[in-house]
mmCIF file of C-alpha atoms and ligand atoms in Angstrom:
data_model
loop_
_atom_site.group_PDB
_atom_site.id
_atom_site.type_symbol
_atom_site.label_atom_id
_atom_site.label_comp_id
_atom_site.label_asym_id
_atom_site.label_seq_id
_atom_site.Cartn_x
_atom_site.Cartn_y
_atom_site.Cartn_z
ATOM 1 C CA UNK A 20 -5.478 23.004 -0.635
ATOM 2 C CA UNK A 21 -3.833 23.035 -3.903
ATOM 3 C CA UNK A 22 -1.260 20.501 -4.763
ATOM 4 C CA UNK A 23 2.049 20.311 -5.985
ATOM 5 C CA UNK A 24 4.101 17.803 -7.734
ATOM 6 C CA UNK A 25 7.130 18.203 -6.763
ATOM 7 C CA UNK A 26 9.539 15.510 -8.302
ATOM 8 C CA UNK A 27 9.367 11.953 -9.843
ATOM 9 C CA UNK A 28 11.450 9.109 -8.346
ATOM 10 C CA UNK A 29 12.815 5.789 -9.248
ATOM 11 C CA UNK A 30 14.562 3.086 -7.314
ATOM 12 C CA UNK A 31 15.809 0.340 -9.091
ATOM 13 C CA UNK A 32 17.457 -2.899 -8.323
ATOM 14 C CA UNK A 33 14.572 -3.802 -5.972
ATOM 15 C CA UNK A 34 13.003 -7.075 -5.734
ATOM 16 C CA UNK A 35 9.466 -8.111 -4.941
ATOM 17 C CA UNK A 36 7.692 -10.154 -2.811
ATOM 18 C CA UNK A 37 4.604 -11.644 -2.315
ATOM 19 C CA UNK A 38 2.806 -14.061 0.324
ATOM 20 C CA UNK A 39 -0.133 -15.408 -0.741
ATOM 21 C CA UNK A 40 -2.879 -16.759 0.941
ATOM 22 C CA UNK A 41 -1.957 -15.710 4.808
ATOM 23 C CA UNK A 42 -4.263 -16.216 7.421
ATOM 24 C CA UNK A 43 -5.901 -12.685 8.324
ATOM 25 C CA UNK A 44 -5.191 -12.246 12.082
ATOM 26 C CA UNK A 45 -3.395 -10.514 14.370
ATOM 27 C CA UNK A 46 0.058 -10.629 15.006
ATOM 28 C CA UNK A 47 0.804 -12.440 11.066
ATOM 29 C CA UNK A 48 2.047 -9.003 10.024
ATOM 30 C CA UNK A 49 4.170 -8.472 13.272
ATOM 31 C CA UNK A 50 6.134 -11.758 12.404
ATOM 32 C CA UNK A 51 6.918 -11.150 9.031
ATOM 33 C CA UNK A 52 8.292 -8.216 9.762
ATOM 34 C CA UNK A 53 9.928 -9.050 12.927
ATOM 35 C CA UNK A 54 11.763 -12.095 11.090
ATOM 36 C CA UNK A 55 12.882 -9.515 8.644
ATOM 37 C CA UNK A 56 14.115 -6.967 10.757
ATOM 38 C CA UNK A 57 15.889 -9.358 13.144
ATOM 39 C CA UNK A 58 18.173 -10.583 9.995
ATOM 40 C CA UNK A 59 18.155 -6.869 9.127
ATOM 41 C CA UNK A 60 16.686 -6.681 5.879
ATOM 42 C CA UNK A 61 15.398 -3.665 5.154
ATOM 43 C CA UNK A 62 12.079 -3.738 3.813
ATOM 44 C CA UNK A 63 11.101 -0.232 1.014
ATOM 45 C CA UNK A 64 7.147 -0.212 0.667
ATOM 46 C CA UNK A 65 5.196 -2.413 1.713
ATOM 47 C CA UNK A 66 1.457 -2.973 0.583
ATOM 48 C CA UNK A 67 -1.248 -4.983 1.923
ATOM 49 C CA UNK A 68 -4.670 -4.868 0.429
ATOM 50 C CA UNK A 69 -8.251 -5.826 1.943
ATOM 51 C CA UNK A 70 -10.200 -8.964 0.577
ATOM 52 C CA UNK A 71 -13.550 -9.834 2.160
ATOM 53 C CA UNK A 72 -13.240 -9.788 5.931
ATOM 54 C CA UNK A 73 -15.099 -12.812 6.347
ATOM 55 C CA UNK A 74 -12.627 -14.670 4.132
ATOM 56 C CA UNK A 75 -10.061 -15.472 6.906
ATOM 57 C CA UNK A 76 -7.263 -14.918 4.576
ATOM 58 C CA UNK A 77 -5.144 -12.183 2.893
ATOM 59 C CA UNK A 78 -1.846 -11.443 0.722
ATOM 60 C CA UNK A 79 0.652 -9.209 1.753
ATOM 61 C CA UNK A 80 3.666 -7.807 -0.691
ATOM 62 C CA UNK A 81 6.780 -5.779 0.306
ATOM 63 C CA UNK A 82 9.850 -5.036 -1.797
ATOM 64 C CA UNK A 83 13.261 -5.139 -0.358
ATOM 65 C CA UNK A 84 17.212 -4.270 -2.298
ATOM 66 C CA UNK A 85 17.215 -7.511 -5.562
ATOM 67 C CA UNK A 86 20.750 -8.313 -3.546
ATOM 68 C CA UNK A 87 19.014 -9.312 -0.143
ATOM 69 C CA UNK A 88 16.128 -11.872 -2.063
ATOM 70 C CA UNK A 89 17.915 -14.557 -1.679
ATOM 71 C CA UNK A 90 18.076 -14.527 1.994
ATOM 72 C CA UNK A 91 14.539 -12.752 1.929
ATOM 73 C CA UNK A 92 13.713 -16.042 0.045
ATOM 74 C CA UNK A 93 15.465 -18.367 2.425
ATOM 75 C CA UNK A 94 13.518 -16.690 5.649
ATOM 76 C CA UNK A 95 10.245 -16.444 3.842
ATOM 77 C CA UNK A 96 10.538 -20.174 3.167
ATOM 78 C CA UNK A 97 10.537 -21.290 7.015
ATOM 79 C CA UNK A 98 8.071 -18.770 7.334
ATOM 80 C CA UNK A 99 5.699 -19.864 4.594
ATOM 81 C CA UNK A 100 4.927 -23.470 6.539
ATOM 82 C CA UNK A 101 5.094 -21.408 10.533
ATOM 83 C CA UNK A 102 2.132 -19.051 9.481
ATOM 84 C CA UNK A 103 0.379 -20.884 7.233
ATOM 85 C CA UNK A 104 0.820 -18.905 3.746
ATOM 86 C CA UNK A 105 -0.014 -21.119 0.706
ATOM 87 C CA UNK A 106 3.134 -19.349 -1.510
ATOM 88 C CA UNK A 107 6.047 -17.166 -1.655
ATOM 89 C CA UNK A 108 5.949 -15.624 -5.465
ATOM 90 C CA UNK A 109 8.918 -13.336 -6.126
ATOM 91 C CA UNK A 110 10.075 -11.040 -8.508
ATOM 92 C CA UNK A 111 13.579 -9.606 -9.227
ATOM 93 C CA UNK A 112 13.429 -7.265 -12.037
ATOM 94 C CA UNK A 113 11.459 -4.524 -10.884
ATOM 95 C CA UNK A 114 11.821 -1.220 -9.685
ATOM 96 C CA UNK A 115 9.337 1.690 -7.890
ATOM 97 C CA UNK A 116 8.675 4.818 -9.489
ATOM 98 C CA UNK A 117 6.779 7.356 -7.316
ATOM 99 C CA UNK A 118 5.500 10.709 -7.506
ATOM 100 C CA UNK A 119 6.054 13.282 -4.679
ATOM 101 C CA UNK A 120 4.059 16.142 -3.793
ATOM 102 C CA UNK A 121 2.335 18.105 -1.457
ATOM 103 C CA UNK A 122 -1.327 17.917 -0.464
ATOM 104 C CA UNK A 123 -1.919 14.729 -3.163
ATOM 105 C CA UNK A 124 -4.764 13.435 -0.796
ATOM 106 C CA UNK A 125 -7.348 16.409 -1.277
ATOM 107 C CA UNK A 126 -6.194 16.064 -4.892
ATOM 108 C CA UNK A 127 -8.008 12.491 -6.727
ATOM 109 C CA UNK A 128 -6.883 14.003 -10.178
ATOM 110 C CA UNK A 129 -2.987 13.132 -9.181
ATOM 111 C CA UNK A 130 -3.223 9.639 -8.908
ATOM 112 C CA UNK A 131 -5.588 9.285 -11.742
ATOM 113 C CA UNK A 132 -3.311 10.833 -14.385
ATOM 114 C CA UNK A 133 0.208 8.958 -12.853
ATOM 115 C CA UNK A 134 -1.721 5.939 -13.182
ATOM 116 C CA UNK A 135 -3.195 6.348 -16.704
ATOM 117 C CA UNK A 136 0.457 7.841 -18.150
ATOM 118 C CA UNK A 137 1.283 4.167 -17.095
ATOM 119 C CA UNK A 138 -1.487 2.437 -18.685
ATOM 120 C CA UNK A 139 -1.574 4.123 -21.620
ATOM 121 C CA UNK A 140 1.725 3.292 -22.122
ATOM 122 C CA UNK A 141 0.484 -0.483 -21.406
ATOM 123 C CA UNK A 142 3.001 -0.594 -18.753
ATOM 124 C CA UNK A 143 1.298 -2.739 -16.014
ATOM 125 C CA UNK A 144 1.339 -1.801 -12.056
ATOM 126 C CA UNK A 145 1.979 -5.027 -9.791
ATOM 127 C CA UNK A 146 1.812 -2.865 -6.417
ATOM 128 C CA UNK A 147 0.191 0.246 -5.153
ATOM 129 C CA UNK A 148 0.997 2.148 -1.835
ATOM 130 C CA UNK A 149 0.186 6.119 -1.059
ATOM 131 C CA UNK A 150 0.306 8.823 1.372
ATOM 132 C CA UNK A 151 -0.405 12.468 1.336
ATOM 133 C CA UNK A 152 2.775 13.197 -0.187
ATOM 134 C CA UNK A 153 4.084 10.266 -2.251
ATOM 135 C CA UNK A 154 2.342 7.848 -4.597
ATOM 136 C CA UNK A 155 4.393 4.744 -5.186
ATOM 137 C CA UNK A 156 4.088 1.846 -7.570
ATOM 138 C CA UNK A 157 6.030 -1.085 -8.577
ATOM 139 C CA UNK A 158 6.713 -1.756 -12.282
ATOM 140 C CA UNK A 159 8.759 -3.861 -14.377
ATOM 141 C CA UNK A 160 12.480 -2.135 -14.596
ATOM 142 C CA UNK A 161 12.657 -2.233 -18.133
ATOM 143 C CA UNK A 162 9.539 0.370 -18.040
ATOM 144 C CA UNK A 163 11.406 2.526 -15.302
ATOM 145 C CA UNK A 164 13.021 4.824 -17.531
ATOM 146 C CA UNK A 165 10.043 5.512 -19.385
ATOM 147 C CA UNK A 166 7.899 5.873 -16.727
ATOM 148 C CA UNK A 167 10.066 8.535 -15.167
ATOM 149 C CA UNK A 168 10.059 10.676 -18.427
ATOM 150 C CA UNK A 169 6.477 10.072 -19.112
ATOM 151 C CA UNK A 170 5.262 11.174 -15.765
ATOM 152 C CA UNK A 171 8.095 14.474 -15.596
ATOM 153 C CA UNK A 172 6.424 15.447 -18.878
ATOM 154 C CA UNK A 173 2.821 15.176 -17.380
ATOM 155 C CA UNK A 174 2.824 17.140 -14.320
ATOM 156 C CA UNK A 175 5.247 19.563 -16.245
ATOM 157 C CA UNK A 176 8.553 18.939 -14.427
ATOM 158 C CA UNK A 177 10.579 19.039 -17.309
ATOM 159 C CA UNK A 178 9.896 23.106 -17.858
ATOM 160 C CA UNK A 179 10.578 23.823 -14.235
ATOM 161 C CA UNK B 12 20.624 7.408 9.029
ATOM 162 C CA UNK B 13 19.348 6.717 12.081
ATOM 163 C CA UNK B 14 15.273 6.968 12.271
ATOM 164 C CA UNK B 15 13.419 9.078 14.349
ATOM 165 C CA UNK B 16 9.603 8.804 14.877
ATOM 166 C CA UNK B 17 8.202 12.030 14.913
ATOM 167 C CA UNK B 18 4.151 11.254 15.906
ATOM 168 C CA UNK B 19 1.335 9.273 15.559
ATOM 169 C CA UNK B 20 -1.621 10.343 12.994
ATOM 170 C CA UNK B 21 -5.636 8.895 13.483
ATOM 171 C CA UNK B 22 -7.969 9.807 10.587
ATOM 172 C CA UNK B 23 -11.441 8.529 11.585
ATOM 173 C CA UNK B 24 -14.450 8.392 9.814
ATOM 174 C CA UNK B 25 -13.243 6.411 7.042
ATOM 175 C CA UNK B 26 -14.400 3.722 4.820
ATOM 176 C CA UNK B 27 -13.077 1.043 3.048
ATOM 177 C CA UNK B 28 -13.338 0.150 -0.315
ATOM 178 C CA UNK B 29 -12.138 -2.928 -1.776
ATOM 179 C CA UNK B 30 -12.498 -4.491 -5.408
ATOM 180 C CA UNK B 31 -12.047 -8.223 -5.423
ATOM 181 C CA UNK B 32 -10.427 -10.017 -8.510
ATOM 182 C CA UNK B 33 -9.474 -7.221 -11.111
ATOM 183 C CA UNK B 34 -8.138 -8.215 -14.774
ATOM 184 C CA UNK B 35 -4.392 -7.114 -13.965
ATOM 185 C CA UNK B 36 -3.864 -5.726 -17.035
ATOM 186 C CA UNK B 37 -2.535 -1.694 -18.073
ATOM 187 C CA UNK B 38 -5.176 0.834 -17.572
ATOM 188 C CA UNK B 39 -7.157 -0.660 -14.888
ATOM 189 C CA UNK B 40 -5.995 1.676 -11.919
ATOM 190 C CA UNK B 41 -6.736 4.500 -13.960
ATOM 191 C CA UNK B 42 -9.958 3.713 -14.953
ATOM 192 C CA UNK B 43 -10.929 3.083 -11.508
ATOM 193 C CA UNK B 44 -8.913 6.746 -9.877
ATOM 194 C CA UNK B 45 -10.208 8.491 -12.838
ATOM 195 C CA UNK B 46 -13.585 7.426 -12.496
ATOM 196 C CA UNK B 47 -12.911 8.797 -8.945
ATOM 197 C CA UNK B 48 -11.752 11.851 -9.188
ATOM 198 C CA UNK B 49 -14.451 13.175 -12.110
ATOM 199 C CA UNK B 50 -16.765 12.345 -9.947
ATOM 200 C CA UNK B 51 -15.131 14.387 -6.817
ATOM 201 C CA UNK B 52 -14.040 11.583 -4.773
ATOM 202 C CA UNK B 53 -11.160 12.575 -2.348
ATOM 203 C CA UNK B 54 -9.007 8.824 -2.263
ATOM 204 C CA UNK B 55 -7.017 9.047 1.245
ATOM 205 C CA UNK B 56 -5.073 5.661 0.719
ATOM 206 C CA UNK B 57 -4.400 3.480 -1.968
ATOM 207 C CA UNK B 58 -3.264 -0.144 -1.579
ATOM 208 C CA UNK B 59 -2.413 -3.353 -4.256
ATOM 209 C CA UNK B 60 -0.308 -6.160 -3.219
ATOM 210 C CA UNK B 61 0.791 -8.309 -6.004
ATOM 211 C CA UNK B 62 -0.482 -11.780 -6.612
ATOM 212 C CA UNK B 63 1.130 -14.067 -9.325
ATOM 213 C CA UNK B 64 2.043 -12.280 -11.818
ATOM 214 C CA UNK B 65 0.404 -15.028 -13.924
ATOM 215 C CA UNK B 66 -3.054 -15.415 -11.872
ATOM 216 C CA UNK B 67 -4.215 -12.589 -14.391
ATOM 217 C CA UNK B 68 -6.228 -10.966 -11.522
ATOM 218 C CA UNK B 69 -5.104 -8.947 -9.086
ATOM 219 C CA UNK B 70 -7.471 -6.988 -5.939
ATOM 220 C CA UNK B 71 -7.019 -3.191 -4.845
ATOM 221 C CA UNK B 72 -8.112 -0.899 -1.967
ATOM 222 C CA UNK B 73 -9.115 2.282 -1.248
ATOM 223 C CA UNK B 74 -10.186 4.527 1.404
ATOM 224 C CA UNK B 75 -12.479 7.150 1.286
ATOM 225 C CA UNK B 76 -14.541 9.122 3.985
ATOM 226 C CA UNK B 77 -17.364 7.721 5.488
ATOM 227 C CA UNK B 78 -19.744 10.379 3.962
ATOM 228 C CA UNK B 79 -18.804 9.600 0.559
ATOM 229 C CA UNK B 80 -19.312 5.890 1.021
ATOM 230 C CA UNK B 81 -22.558 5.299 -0.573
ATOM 231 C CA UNK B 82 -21.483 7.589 -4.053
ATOM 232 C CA UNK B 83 -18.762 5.190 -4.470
ATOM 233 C CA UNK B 84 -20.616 2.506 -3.692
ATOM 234 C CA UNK B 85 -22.544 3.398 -6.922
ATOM 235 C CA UNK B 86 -19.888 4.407 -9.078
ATOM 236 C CA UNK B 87 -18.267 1.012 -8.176
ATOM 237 C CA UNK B 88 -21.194 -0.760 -8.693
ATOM 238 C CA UNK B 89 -21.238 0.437 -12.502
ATOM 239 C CA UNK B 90 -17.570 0.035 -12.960
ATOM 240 C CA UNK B 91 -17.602 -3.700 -11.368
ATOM 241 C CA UNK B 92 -18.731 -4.425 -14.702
ATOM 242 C CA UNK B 93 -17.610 -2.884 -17.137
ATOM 243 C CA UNK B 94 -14.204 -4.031 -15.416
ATOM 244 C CA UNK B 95 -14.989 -7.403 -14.889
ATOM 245 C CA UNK B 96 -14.400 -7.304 -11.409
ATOM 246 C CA UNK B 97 -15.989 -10.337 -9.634
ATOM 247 C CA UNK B 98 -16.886 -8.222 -6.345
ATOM 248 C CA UNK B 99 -17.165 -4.643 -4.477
ATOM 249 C CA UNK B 100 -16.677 -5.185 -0.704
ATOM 250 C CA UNK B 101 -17.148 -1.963 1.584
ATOM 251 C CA UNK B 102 -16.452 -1.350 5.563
ATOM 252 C CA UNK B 103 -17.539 1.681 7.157
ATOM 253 C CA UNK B 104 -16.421 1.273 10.720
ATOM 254 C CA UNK B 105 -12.346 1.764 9.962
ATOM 255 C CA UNK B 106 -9.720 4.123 10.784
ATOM 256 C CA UNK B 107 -6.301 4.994 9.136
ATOM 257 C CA UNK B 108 -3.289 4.993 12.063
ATOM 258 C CA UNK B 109 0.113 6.025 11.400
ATOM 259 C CA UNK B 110 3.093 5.975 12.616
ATOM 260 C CA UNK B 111 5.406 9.391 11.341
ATOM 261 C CA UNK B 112 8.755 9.575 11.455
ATOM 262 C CA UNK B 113 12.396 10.228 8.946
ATOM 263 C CA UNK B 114 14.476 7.404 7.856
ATOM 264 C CA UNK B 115 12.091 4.847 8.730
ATOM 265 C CA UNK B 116 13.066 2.991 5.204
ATOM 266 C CA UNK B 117 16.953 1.945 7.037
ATOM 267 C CA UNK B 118 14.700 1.234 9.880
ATOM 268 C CA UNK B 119 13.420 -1.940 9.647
ATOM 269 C CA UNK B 120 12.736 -2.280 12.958
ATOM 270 C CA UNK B 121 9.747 0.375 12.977
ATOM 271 C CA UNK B 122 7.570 -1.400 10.978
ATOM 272 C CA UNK B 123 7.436 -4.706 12.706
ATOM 273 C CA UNK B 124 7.330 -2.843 16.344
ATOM 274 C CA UNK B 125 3.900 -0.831 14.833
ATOM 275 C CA UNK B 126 2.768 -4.240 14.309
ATOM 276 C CA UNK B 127 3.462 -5.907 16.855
ATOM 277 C CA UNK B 128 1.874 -3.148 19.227
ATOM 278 C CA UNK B 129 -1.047 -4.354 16.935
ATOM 279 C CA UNK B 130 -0.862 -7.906 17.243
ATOM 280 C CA UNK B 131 -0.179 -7.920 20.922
ATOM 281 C CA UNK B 132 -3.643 -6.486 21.589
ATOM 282 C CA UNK B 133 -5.435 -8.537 19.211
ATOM 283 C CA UNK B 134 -5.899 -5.848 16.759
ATOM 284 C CA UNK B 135 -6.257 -6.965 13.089
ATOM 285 C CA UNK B 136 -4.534 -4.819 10.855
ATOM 286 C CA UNK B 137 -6.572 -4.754 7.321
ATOM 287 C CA UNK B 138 -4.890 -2.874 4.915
ATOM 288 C CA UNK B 139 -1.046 -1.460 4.863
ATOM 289 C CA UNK B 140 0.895 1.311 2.843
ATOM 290 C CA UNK B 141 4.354 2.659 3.325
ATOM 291 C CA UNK B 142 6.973 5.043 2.719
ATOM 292 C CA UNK B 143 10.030 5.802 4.324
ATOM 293 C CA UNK B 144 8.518 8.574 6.215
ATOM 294 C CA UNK B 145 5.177 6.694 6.975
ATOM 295 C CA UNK B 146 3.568 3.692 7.699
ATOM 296 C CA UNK B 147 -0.110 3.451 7.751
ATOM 297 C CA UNK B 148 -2.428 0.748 8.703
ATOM 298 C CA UNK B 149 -6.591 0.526 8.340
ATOM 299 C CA UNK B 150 -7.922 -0.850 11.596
ATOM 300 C CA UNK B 151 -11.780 -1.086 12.903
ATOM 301 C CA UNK B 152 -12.195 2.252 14.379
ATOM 302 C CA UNK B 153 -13.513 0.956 18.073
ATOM 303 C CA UNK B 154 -9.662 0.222 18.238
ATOM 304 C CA UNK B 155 -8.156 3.540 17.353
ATOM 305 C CA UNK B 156 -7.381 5.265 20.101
ATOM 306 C CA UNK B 157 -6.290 1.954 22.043
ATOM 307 C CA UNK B 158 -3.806 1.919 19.274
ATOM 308 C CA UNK B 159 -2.948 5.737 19.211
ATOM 309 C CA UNK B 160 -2.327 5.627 23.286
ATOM 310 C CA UNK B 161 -0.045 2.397 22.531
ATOM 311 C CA UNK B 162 2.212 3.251 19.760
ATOM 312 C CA UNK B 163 3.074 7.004 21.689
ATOM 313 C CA UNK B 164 3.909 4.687 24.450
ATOM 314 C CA UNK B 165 5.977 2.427 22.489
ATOM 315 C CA UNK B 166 7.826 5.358 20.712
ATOM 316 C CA UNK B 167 7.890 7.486 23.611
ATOM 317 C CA UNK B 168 6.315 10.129 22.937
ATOM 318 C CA UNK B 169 4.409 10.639 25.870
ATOM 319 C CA UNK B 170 7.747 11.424 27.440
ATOM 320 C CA UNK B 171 8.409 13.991 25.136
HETATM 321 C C1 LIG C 7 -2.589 -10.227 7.161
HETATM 322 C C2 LIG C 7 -2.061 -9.523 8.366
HETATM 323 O O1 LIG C 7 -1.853 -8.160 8.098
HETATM 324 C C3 LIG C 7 -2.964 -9.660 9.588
HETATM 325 N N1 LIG C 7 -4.279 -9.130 9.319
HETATM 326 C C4 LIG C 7 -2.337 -8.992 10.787
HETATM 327 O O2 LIG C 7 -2.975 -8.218 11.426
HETATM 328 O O3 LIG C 7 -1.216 -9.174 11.114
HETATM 329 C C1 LIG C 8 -4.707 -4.117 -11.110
HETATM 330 C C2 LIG C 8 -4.217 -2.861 -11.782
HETATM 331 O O1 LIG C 8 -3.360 -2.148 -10.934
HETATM 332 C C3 LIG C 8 -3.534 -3.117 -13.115
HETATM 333 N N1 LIG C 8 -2.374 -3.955 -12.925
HETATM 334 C C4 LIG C 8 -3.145 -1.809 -13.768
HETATM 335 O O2 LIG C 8 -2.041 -1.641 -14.159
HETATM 336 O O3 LIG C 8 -3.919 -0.922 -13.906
#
């Protein structure tokens, strides 16, 4: 199954967040995003790593619109002390630059070269989240417009 | 835009791969996808939450299939240090569940009913990734179909 690359995109004015230190057990993930969706924020990607399973604990990050963090913050605080979380870190100058394509999965070579346009570039990537057809990643905004022209110029969008 | 979820998706025989306290610095991704994909490795999904953004370290997973498990497990175990990664943690007993659907990003409902299916049965969900037309989750694999049967019922589309 050969891929395609089908378009870069970039949404800015997001914000990040990140809980640190949750407990790791059911139902933690179901409230956060319960309390979110019952003050109707919505939430863009949302990323959520593995540590050791034995550890008991893990960090989840989401990013939501940089004009809803402030009540994002507000919830997350009377949050932070119901489930346990050790801190609330956000961040409200980044933005999420993804690549789009078809059949990206059988393909490792895709997010290999999206991810080393950014690094050589020594732009750093604070989250991660994939399917078959997308590859997403937070960045700083600053970066964003870069990014975007870096990446149309490696998978050859910019001759199309 | 209203949302509409379109199916559930179970890929089985997977493994998870997860590398514990990474230098977050540019280039570290790619070293670790390119590595990857010279080497043949099909990467299903990709997930890194943020941490601080002044911790310095960050952690990222990655799922592979089962079979290819114990190649990674070597290629890891060379790049640990070179990277200066303080640990490679594995699971070969997981599944990826999705839930499919359009619009799902001005849904923020969607996510935090998938999850709370999840939590409800005592299901710990290990790793997440989004986008707005999927949301996958890595769960232990005994639990799959438990969770496939559940989220068609919750979406209803056994009635369909
Ligand atoms: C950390 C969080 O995802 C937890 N494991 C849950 O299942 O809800
Ligand atoms: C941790 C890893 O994602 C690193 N931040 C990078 O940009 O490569």
């Amino acid at each position: 199954e050969k891929f395609v690359v089908s378009g870069i995109t970039c949404k800015k004015d997001e914000a990040k967040v990140n809980i640190i230190n949750l407990p790791d057990r059911p139902g933690i993930a179901a409230r956060i995003f319960s309390e979110l969706s019952n003050n109707n924020i919505n939430v863009n990607m949302i990323a959520q790593s593995s540590l050791d399973d034995n550890s008991g604990i893990n960090n989840i990050s989401f990013t939501v619109s940089r004009e809803d963090l402030p009540k994002v913050v507000k919830i997350m605080e009377n949050l932070k002390k119901e489930l346990g979380a050790k801190d609330v870190i956000t961040s409200n100058n980044i933005a999420i630059v993804s690549v789009v394509g078809i059949g990206m999965k059988t393909n490792p070579g895709v997010a290999a070269r999206m991810f080393s346009i950014l690094g050589n570039e020594k732009i750093n990537i604070e989250m991660i989240s994939t399917s078959e057809i997308k590859i997403s990643v937070v960045i700083k905004e600053e970066f964003a417009n870069k990014a975007v022209q870096l990446l149309h110029k490696e998978f050859e969008l910019d001759k199309v």
